[in-house]
Coordinates of C-alpha atoms in Angstrom, one line a residue:
X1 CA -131.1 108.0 -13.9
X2 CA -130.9 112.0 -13.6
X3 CA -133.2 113.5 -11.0
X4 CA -136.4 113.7 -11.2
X5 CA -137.2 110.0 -11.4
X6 CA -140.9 111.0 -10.9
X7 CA -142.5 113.0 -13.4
X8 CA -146.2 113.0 -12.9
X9 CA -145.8 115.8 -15.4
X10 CA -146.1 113.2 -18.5
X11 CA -149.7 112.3 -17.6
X12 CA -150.6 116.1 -18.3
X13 CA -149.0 116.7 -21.9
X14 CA -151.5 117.0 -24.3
X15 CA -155.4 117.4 -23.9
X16 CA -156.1 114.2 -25.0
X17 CA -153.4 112.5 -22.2
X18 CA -155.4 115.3 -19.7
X19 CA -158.8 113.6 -20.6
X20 CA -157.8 110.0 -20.4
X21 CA -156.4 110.2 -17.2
X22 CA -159.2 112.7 -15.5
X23 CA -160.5 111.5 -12.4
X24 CA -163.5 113.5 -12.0
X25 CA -166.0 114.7 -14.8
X26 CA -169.0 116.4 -14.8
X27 CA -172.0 115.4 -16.5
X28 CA -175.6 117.3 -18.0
X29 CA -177.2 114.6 -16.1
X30 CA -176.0 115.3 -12.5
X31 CA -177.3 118.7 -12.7
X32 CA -180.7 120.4 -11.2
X33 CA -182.0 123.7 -12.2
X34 CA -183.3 125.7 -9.5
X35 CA -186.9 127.6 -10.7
X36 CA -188.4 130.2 -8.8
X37 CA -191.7 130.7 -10.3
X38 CA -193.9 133.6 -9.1
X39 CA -198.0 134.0 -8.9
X40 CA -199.5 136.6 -11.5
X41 CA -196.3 137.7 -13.5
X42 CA -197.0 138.4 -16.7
X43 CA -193.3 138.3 -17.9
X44 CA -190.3 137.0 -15.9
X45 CA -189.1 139.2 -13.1
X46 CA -185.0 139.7 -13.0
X47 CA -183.5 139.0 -9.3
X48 CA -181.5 142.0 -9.1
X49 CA -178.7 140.2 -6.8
X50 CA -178.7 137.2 -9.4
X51 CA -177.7 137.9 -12.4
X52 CA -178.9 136.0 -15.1
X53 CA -182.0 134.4 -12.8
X54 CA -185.7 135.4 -12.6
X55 CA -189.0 135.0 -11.5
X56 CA -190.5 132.6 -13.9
X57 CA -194.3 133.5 -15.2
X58 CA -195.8 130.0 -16.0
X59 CA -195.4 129.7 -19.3
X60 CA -191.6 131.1 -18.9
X61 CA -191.6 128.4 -16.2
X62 CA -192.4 126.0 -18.8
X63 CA -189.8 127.2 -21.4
X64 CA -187.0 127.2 -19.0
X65 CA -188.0 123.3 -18.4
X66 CA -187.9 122.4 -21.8
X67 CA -185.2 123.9 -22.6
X68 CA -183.3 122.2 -19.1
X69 CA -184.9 118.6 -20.8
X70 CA -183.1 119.5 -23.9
X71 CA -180.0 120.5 -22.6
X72 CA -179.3 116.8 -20.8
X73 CA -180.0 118.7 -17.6
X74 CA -180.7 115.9 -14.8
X75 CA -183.7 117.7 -13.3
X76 CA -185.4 121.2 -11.5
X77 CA -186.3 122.1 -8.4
X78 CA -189.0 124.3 -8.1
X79 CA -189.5 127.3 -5.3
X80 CA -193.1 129.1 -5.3
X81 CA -193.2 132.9 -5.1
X82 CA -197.0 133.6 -3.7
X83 CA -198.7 136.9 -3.9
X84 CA -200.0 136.5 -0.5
X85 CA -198.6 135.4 2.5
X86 CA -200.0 134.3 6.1
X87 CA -199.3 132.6 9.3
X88 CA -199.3 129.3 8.3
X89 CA -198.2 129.2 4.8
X90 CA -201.4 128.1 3.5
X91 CA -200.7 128.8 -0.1
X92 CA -198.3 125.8 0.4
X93 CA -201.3 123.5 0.8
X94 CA -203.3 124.7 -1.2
X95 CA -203.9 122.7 -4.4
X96 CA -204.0 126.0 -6.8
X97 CA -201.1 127.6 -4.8
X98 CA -198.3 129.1 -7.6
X99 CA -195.5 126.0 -6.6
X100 CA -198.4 123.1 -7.1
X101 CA -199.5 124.8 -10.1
X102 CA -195.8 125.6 -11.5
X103 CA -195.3 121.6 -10.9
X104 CA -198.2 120.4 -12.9
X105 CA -197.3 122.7 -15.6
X106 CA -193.8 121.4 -15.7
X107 CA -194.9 117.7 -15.7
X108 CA -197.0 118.0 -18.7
X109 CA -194.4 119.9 -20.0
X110 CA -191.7 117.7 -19.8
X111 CA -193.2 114.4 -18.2
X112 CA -190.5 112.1 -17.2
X113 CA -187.8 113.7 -19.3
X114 CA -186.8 115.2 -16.5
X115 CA -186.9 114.4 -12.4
X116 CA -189.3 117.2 -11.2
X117 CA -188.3 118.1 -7.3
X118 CA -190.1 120.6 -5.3
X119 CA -188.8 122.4 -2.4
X120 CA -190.9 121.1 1.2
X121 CA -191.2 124.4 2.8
X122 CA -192.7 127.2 4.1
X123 CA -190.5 129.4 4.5
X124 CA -191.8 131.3 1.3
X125 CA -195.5 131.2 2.2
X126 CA -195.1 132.6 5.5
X127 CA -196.1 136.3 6.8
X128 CA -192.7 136.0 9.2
X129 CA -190.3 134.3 7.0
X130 CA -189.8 131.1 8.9
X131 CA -189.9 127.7 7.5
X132 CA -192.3 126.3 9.9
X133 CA -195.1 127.5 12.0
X134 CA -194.7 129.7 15.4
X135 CA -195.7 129.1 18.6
X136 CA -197.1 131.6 21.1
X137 CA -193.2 132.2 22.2
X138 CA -192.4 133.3 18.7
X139 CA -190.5 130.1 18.5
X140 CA -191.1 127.6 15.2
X141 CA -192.9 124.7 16.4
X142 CA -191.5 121.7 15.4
X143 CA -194.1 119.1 15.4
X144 CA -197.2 121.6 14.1
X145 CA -195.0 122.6 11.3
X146 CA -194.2 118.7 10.9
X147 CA -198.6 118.2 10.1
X148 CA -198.6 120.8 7.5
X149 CA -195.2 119.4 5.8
X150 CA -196.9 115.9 5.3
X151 CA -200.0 117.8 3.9
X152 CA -197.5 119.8 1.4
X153 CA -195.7 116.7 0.4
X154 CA -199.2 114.7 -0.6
X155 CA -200.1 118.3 -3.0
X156 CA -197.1 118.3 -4.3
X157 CA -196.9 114.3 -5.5
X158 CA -200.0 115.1 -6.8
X159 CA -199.0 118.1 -8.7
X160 CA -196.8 115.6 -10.0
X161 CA -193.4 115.9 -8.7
X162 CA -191.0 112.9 -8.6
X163 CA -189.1 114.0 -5.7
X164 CA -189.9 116.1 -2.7
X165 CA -187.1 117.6 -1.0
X166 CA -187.4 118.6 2.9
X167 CA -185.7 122.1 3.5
X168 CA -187.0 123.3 6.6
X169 CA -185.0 121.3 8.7
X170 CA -187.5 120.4 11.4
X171 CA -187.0 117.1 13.4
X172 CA -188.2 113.9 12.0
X173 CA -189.9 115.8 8.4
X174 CA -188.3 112.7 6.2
X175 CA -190.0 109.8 8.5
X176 CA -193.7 112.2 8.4
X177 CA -193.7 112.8 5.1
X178 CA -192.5 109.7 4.0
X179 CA -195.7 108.0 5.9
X180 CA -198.0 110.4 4.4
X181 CA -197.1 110.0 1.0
X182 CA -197.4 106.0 1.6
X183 CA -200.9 106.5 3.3
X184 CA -202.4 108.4 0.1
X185 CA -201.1 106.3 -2.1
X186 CA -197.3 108.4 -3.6
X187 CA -195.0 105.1 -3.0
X188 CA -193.3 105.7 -5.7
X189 CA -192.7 109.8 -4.8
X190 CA -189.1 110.0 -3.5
X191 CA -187.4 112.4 -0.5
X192 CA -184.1 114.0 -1.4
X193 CA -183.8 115.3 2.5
X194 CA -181.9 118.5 3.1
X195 CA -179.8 116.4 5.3
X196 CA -177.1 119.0 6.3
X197 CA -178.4 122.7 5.7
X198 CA -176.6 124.9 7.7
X199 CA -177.4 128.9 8.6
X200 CA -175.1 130.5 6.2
X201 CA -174.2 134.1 5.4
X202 CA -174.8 132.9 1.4
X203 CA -178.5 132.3 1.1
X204 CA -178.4 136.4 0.6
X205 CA -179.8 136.7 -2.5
X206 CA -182.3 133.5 -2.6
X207 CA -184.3 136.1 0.1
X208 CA -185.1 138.6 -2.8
X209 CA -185.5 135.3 -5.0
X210 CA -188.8 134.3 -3.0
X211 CA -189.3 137.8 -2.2
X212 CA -189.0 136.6 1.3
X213 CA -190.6 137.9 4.8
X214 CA -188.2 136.6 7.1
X215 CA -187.3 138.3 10.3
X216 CA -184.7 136.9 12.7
X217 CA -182.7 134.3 11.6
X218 CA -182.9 130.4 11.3
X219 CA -180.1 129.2 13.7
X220 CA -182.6 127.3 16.3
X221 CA -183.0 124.6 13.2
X222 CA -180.6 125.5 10.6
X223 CA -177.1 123.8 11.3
X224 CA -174.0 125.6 12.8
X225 CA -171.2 126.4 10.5
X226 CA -169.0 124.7 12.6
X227 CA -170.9 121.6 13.4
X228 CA -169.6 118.9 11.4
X229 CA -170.4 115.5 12.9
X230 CA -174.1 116.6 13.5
X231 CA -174.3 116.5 10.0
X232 CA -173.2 112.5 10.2
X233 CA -176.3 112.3 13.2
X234 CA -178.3 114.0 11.1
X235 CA -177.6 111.9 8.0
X236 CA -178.4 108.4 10.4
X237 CA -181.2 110.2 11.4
X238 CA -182.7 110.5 7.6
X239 CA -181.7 107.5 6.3
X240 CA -183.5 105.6 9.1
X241 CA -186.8 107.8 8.2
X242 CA -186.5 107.0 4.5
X243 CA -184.7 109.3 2.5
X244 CA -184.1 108.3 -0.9
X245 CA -181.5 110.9 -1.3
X246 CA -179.8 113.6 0.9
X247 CA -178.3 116.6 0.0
X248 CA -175.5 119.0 1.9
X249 CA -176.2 123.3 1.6
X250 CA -174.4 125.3 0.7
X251 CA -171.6 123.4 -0.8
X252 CA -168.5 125.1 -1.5
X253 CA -168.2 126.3 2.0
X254 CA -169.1 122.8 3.3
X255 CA -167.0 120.5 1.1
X256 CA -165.7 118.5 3.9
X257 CA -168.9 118.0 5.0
X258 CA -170.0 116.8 1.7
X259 CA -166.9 114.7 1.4
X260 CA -168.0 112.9 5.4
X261 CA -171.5 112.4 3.9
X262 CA -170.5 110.8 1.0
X263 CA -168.3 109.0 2.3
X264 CA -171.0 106.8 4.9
X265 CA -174.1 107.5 2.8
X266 CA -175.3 104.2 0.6
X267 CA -178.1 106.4 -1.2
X268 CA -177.4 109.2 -3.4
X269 CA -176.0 112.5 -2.2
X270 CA -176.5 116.3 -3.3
X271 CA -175.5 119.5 -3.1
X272 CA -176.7 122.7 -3.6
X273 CA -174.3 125.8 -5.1
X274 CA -176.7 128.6 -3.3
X275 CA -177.5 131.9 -4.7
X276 CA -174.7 133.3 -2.8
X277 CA -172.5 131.2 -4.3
X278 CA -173.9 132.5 -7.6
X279 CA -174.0 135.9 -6.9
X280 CA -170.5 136.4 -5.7
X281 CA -168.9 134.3 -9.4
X282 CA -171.4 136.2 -11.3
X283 CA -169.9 139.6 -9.8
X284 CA -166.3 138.9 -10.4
X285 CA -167.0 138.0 -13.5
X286 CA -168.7 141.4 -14.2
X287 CA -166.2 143.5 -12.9
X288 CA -163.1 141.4 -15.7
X289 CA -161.6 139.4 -12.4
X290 CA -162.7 136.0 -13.1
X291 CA -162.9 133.8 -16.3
X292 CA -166.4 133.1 -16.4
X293 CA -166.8 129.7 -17.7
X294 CA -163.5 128.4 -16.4
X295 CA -164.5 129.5 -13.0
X296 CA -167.9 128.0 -13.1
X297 CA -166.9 124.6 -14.2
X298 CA -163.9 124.5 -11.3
X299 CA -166.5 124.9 -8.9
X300 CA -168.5 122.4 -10.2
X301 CA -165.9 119.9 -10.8
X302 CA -164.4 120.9 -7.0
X303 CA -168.6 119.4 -6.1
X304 CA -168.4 116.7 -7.7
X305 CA -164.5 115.8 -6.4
X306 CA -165.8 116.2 -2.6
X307 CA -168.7 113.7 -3.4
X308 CA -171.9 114.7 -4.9
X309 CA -173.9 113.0 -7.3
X310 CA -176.2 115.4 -8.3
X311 CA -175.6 119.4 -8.1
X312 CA -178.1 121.9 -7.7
X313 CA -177.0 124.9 -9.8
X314 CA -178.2 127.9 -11.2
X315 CA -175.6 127.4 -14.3
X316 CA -177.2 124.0 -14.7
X317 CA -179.2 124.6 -18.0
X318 CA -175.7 126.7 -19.8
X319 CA -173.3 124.8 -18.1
X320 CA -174.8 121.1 -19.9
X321 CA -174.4 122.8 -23.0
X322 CA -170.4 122.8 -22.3
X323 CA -170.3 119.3 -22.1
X324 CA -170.9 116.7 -24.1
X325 CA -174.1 114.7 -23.6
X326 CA -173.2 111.6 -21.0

Protein backbone atom coordinates (compact mmCIF):
# COMPACT_ATOMS: atom_id res chain seq x y z
CA UNK A 1 0.00 0.00 0.00
CA UNK A 2 1.50 3.50 -1.29
CA UNK A 3 2.04 6.13 1.49
CA UNK A 4 -0.26 7.64 3.07
CA UNK A 5 -2.00 4.68 4.58
CA UNK A 6 -4.00 7.26 6.68
CA UNK A 7 -6.20 9.55 5.09
CA UNK A 8 -8.47 11.21 7.44
CA UNK A 9 -8.98 13.39 4.44
CA UNK A 10 -11.93 10.89 3.17
CA UNK A 11 -14.15 11.75 6.09
CA UNK A 12 -14.17 15.47 4.78
CA UNK A 13 -15.19 15.09 0.98
CA UNK A 14 -18.44 16.25 0.48
CA UNK A 15 -20.79 18.36 2.86
CA UNK A 16 -22.98 15.68 3.49
CA UNK A 17 -19.71 13.21 4.66
CA UNK A 18 -18.64 16.79 6.75
CA UNK A 19 -22.11 16.70 8.55
CA UNK A 20 -22.30 13.09 9.33
CA UNK A 21 -19.24 12.87 10.89
CA UNK A 22 -19.32 16.52 12.90
CA UNK A 23 -18.59 16.24 16.44
CA UNK A 24 -19.86 19.40 17.71
CA UNK A 25 -23.08 21.31 16.52
CA UNK A 26 -24.70 24.21 17.63
CA UNK A 27 -28.18 24.50 18.37
CA UNK A 28 -31.14 27.64 18.61
CA UNK A 29 -31.86 26.08 21.89
CA UNK A 30 -28.48 26.45 23.69
CA UNK A 31 -28.44 30.03 23.06
CA UNK A 32 -29.36 33.17 25.59
CA UNK A 33 -29.97 36.63 24.38
CA UNK A 34 -28.56 39.24 26.48
CA UNK A 35 -31.31 42.42 26.96
CA UNK A 36 -30.40 45.60 28.29
CA UNK A 37 -33.59 47.31 28.87
CA UNK A 38 -33.48 50.98 29.98
CA UNK A 39 -36.08 53.22 32.27
CA UNK A 40 -38.03 55.92 30.33
CA UNK A 41 -36.79 55.39 26.56
CA UNK A 42 -39.22 56.04 24.40
CA UNK A 43 -37.45 54.26 21.40
CA UNK A 44 -34.34 51.90 21.70
CA UNK A 45 -31.02 53.57 22.37
CA UNK A 46 -28.04 52.23 19.98
CA UNK A 47 -24.69 51.17 22.18
CA UNK A 48 -22.32 53.07 20.21
CA UNK A 49 -19.41 50.38 20.98
CA UNK A 50 -21.95 47.45 19.99
CA UNK A 51 -22.97 47.45 16.93
CA UNK A 52 -26.12 46.03 16.27
CA UNK A 53 -27.32 46.15 20.31
CA UNK A 54 -29.43 48.69 22.16
CA UNK A 55 -31.18 49.94 24.98
CA UNK A 56 -34.52 48.23 24.85
CA UNK A 57 -37.76 50.62 25.66
CA UNK A 58 -40.29 48.11 27.06
CA UNK A 59 -42.25 47.37 24.46
CA UNK A 60 -38.94 46.99 22.20
CA UNK A 61 -37.97 44.78 25.11
CA UNK A 62 -40.93 42.76 24.43
CA UNK A 63 -40.41 42.55 20.66
CA UNK A 64 -36.91 41.45 20.83
CA UNK A 65 -38.32 38.46 23.20
CA UNK A 66 -40.78 37.34 20.96
CA UNK A 67 -38.96 37.44 18.25
CA UNK A 68 -35.86 35.35 20.40
CA UNK A 69 -39.05 32.65 21.30
CA UNK A 70 -39.66 32.47 17.63
CA UNK A 71 -36.30 32.06 16.54
CA UNK A 72 -35.73 28.65 18.74
CA UNK A 73 -33.58 30.85 20.96
CA UNK A 74 -33.07 28.89 24.41
CA UNK A 75 -33.66 31.93 26.58
CA UNK A 76 -32.63 35.99 27.69
CA UNK A 77 -31.02 37.39 30.19
CA UNK A 78 -32.06 40.63 31.16
CA UNK A 79 -29.66 43.77 32.58
CA UNK A 80 -31.73 46.91 33.97
CA UNK A 81 -30.59 50.35 32.85
CA UNK A 82 -32.11 52.74 35.82
CA UNK A 83 -32.43 56.45 35.50
CA UNK A 84 -31.28 56.93 38.97
CA UNK A 85 -28.63 55.58 40.79
CA UNK A 86 -27.64 55.49 44.68
CA UNK A 87 -25.46 53.93 47.23
CA UNK A 88 -27.11 50.88 47.64
CA UNK A 89 -28.66 50.06 44.40
CA UNK A 90 -32.02 50.41 45.59
CA UNK A 91 -33.72 50.41 42.30
CA UNK A 92 -32.54 46.66 42.33
CA UNK A 93 -35.09 45.99 45.10
CA UNK A 94 -37.44 47.86 44.27
CA UNK A 95 -40.51 46.04 42.86
CA UNK A 96 -41.23 48.85 40.01
CA UNK A 97 -37.41 49.16 39.28
CA UNK A 98 -36.86 49.03 35.19
CA UNK A 99 -35.19 45.11 35.38
CA UNK A 100 -38.34 43.71 37.60
CA UNK A 101 -40.58 45.52 35.36
CA UNK A 102 -38.68 44.51 31.99
CA UNK A 103 -39.05 40.72 33.56
CA UNK A 104 -42.71 40.76 34.08
CA UNK A 105 -43.22 42.24 30.69
CA UNK A 106 -41.20 39.51 29.12
CA UNK A 107 -43.06 36.75 31.04
CA UNK A 108 -46.38 37.72 29.87
CA UNK A 109 -44.86 38.09 26.72
CA UNK A 110 -43.47 34.97 26.14
CA UNK A 111 -44.44 32.79 29.38
CA UNK A 112 -42.59 29.65 29.36
CA UNK A 113 -41.59 29.70 25.69
CA UNK A 114 -38.60 30.88 26.80
CA UNK A 115 -36.23 30.49 30.23
CA UNK A 116 -36.35 34.19 31.46
CA UNK A 117 -32.84 34.85 33.49
CA UNK A 118 -32.08 38.01 35.16
CA UNK A 119 -28.78 39.32 36.02
CA UNK A 120 -28.28 39.35 40.37
CA UNK A 121 -26.42 42.54 40.58
CA UNK A 122 -25.83 45.77 41.47
CA UNK A 123 -23.44 46.85 39.76
CA UNK A 124 -25.86 48.86 37.45
CA UNK A 125 -27.85 50.49 40.26
CA UNK A 126 -25.07 51.74 42.05
CA UNK A 127 -23.81 55.64 42.33
CA UNK A 128 -20.03 54.03 42.32
CA UNK A 129 -20.19 51.24 39.88
CA UNK A 130 -19.53 48.37 42.11
CA UNK A 131 -21.50 45.30 42.28
CA UNK A 132 -22.05 45.21 45.93
CA UNK A 133 -22.28 47.78 48.70
CA UNK A 134 -19.17 49.81 50.24
CA UNK A 135 -17.97 49.93 53.48
CA UNK A 136 -16.58 53.05 55.24
CA UNK A 137 -12.95 51.88 53.72
CA UNK A 138 -14.33 52.29 50.27
CA UNK A 139 -14.08 48.50 50.13
CA UNK A 140 -17.35 46.24 48.79
CA UNK A 141 -18.68 44.64 51.76
CA UNK A 142 -19.27 41.27 51.19
CA UNK A 143 -21.84 40.06 53.56
CA UNK A 144 -24.08 43.58 53.45
CA UNK A 145 -24.14 43.26 49.75
CA UNK A 146 -24.93 39.41 50.31
CA UNK A 147 -28.64 40.87 52.41
CA UNK A 148 -29.60 42.90 49.54
CA UNK A 149 -28.71 40.02 46.85
CA UNK A 150 -31.26 37.64 48.63
CA UNK A 151 -33.75 40.56 48.65
CA UNK A 152 -33.11 41.12 44.63
CA UNK A 153 -33.38 37.40 43.95
CA UNK A 154 -37.11 37.09 45.90
CA UNK A 155 -38.19 40.58 43.33
CA UNK A 156 -37.00 39.08 40.69
CA UNK A 157 -38.77 35.38 41.00
CA UNK A 158 -41.57 37.29 41.51
CA UNK A 159 -41.24 39.47 38.51
CA UNK A 160 -41.28 36.11 37.10
CA UNK A 161 -37.93 34.96 36.10
CA UNK A 162 -37.04 31.23 35.90
CA UNK A 163 -33.48 31.62 36.62
CA UNK A 164 -31.50 34.06 38.62
CA UNK A 165 -28.02 34.37 37.81
CA UNK A 166 -25.39 35.67 40.56
CA UNK A 167 -22.82 38.11 38.83
CA UNK A 168 -21.32 39.98 41.51
CA UNK A 169 -19.12 37.49 42.66
CA UNK A 170 -19.42 38.03 46.42
CA UNK A 171 -18.72 34.91 48.74
CA UNK A 172 -21.33 32.53 49.47
CA UNK A 173 -24.34 34.66 47.09
CA UNK A 174 -25.53 31.05 45.59
CA UNK A 175 -26.12 29.39 49.23
CA UNK A 176 -28.01 33.16 50.42
CA UNK A 177 -29.98 33.45 47.73
CA UNK A 178 -30.86 30.03 47.35
CA UNK A 179 -32.34 30.08 51.07
CA UNK A 180 -34.25 33.12 50.44
CA UNK A 181 -35.97 32.09 47.53
CA UNK A 182 -36.94 28.70 49.52
CA UNK A 183 -38.09 30.86 52.52
CA UNK A 184 -40.70 32.94 50.37
CA UNK A 185 -41.85 30.34 48.69
CA UNK A 186 -39.47 30.41 44.70
CA UNK A 187 -38.42 26.44 45.01
CA UNK A 188 -38.84 26.08 41.73
CA UNK A 189 -36.71 29.58 40.71
CA UNK A 190 -33.23 28.21 39.63
CA UNK A 191 -29.33 29.86 40.12
CA UNK A 192 -27.16 29.79 37.03
CA UNK A 193 -24.13 31.07 39.40
CA UNK A 194 -21.40 33.18 37.66
CA UNK A 195 -19.07 30.55 38.86
CA UNK A 196 -15.81 31.69 37.22
CA UNK A 197 -16.13 35.58 36.21
CA UNK A 198 -12.86 36.92 35.89
CA UNK A 199 -11.71 40.85 35.71
CA UNK A 200 -11.16 41.16 32.10
CA UNK A 201 -10.03 43.88 29.70
CA UNK A 202 -13.38 42.79 27.43
CA UNK A 203 -16.39 43.88 29.49
CA UNK A 204 -15.45 47.46 27.72
CA UNK A 205 -18.35 48.04 26.00
CA UNK A 206 -21.15 46.32 28.45
CA UNK A 207 -20.00 49.66 30.67
CA UNK A 208 -21.68 52.07 28.09
CA UNK A 209 -24.33 49.15 27.78
CA UNK A 210 -25.66 49.87 31.53
CA UNK A 211 -24.49 53.20 31.18
CA UNK A 212 -22.35 52.29 34.09
CA UNK A 213 -20.80 54.52 37.16
CA UNK A 214 -18.01 52.42 38.02
CA UNK A 215 -14.75 53.81 39.34
CA UNK A 216 -11.81 51.63 40.18
CA UNK A 217 -11.87 48.34 39.08
CA UNK A 218 -13.32 44.90 40.30
CA UNK A 219 -10.21 42.73 40.99
CA UNK A 220 -10.80 42.40 44.99
CA UNK A 221 -13.86 39.90 43.83
CA UNK A 222 -13.62 39.41 40.20
CA UNK A 223 -11.15 36.41 39.33
CA UNK A 224 -7.57 36.81 38.12
CA UNK A 225 -6.87 36.07 34.51
CA UNK A 226 -4.40 33.80 35.47
CA UNK A 227 -6.11 31.84 38.19
CA UNK A 228 -7.31 28.74 36.86
CA UNK A 229 -7.89 26.15 39.68
CA UNK A 230 -9.72 28.82 41.77
CA UNK A 231 -12.17 28.61 39.30
CA UNK A 232 -12.47 24.50 40.16
CA UNK A 233 -12.76 25.93 44.24
CA UNK A 234 -15.00 28.22 43.27
CA UNK A 235 -17.09 25.70 41.22
CA UNK A 236 -17.16 23.17 44.70
CA UNK A 237 -17.91 26.06 46.35
CA UNK A 238 -21.34 26.75 44.26
CA UNK A 239 -22.36 23.50 43.76
CA UNK A 240 -22.34 22.78 47.51
CA UNK A 241 -24.61 26.20 47.94
CA UNK A 242 -27.06 25.02 45.23
CA UNK A 243 -26.46 26.17 41.95
CA UNK A 244 -28.54 24.75 39.37
CA UNK A 245 -26.18 25.87 36.72
CA UNK A 246 -22.82 27.62 36.48
CA UNK A 247 -21.47 29.63 33.93
CA UNK A 248 -17.60 30.74 33.01
CA UNK A 249 -17.04 34.85 31.74
CA UNK A 250 -15.79 35.76 29.36
CA UNK A 251 -15.33 32.72 27.30
CA UNK A 252 -13.08 32.81 24.43
CA UNK A 253 -10.28 33.96 26.50
CA UNK A 254 -11.12 31.36 29.17
CA UNK A 255 -11.67 28.21 27.13
CA UNK A 256 -9.57 26.03 29.16
CA UNK A 257 -11.20 27.15 31.95
CA UNK A 258 -14.45 26.31 30.51
CA UNK A 259 -13.16 22.96 29.26
CA UNK A 260 -11.84 22.21 33.57
CA UNK A 261 -15.35 23.20 34.53
CA UNK A 262 -17.07 21.11 32.31
CA UNK A 263 -15.12 18.59 32.70
CA UNK A 264 -16.01 18.04 36.89
CA UNK A 265 -19.34 19.87 36.83
CA UNK A 266 -22.55 17.30 37.00
CA UNK A 267 -25.13 20.31 36.45
CA UNK A 268 -25.26 22.39 33.42
CA UNK A 269 -22.50 24.75 32.41
CA UNK A 270 -22.48 28.30 30.54
CA UNK A 271 -20.74 30.72 29.12
CA UNK A 272 -20.90 34.09 28.25
CA UNK A 273 -19.40 35.69 24.73
CA UNK A 274 -19.05 39.37 26.48
CA UNK A 275 -19.62 42.56 24.75
CA UNK A 276 -16.02 42.74 24.11
CA UNK A 277 -16.02 39.71 22.42
CA UNK A 278 -18.74 41.29 20.28
CA UNK A 279 -17.44 44.46 19.72
CA UNK A 280 -14.05 43.39 18.48
CA UNK A 281 -15.93 40.57 15.54
CA UNK A 282 -18.34 43.23 14.78
CA UNK A 283 -15.36 45.70 14.00
CA UNK A 284 -13.36 43.41 11.76
CA UNK A 285 -16.15 42.65 10.14
CA UNK A 286 -16.80 46.39 9.37
CA UNK A 287 -13.69 47.32 8.21
CA UNK A 288 -13.95 43.89 5.08
CA UNK A 289 -11.31 41.67 7.42
CA UNK A 290 -13.49 39.05 8.62
CA UNK A 291 -16.36 36.95 7.12
CA UNK A 292 -19.09 37.87 9.30
CA UNK A 293 -21.17 34.86 9.61
CA UNK A 294 -18.40 32.29 9.21
CA UNK A 295 -16.63 34.03 11.99
CA UNK A 296 -19.51 34.17 14.37
CA UNK A 297 -20.39 30.63 14.10
CA UNK A 298 -16.52 29.44 14.68
CA UNK A 299 -16.59 31.13 17.78
CA UNK A 300 -19.59 29.75 18.83
CA UNK A 301 -18.88 26.31 17.74
CA UNK A 302 -15.06 26.75 19.37
CA UNK A 303 -17.89 27.42 22.96
CA UNK A 304 -19.55 24.77 22.54
CA UNK A 305 -16.21 22.36 21.71
CA UNK A 306 -14.56 23.53 25.19
CA UNK A 307 -17.86 22.52 27.06
CA UNK A 308 -20.78 24.71 27.35
CA UNK A 309 -24.18 23.83 27.23
CA UNK A 310 -25.78 26.96 26.93
CA UNK A 311 -24.08 30.28 25.35
CA UNK A 312 -24.84 33.64 26.20
CA UNK A 313 -24.62 35.67 22.98
CA UNK A 314 -25.45 38.84 21.63
CA UNK A 315 -25.77 36.99 17.95
CA UNK A 316 -28.18 34.65 19.73
CA UNK A 317 -31.54 35.73 18.11
CA UNK A 318 -29.64 35.98 14.14
CA UNK A 319 -27.44 33.31 14.72
CA UNK A 320 -30.74 30.55 15.46
CA UNK A 321 -31.96 31.67 12.31
CA UNK A 322 -28.71 29.90 10.58
CA UNK A 323 -29.47 26.78 11.92
CA UNK A 324 -32.00 24.60 11.62
CA UNK A 325 -34.46 24.19 14.47
CA UNK A 326 -33.06 21.32 17.01
Amino acid sequence: MGFPAQRPRRLRTTPAMRRLVSETEVRPRQLVLPMFVREGATEPVPIGSMPGVVQHTRDSLRKAAAEAAAAGVGGVMLFGVPEHHDATGSGAVDPDGILNVGLRDVRSEVGDDLVVMSDLCLDEFTDHGHCGVLDADGGVDNDATLEIYARMGVEQARAGAHLVGPSGMMDGQVGVIRTALDEAGFTDTGILAYTAKYASAFYGPFREAVNSQLKGDRKTYQQDGGNAREALRELALDLDEGADMVMVKPALAYLDVLARVADVADVPVAAYQISGEYAMVEAAVARGWLERERTIMETLTSIRRAGADVILTYWATEAATWLDRG
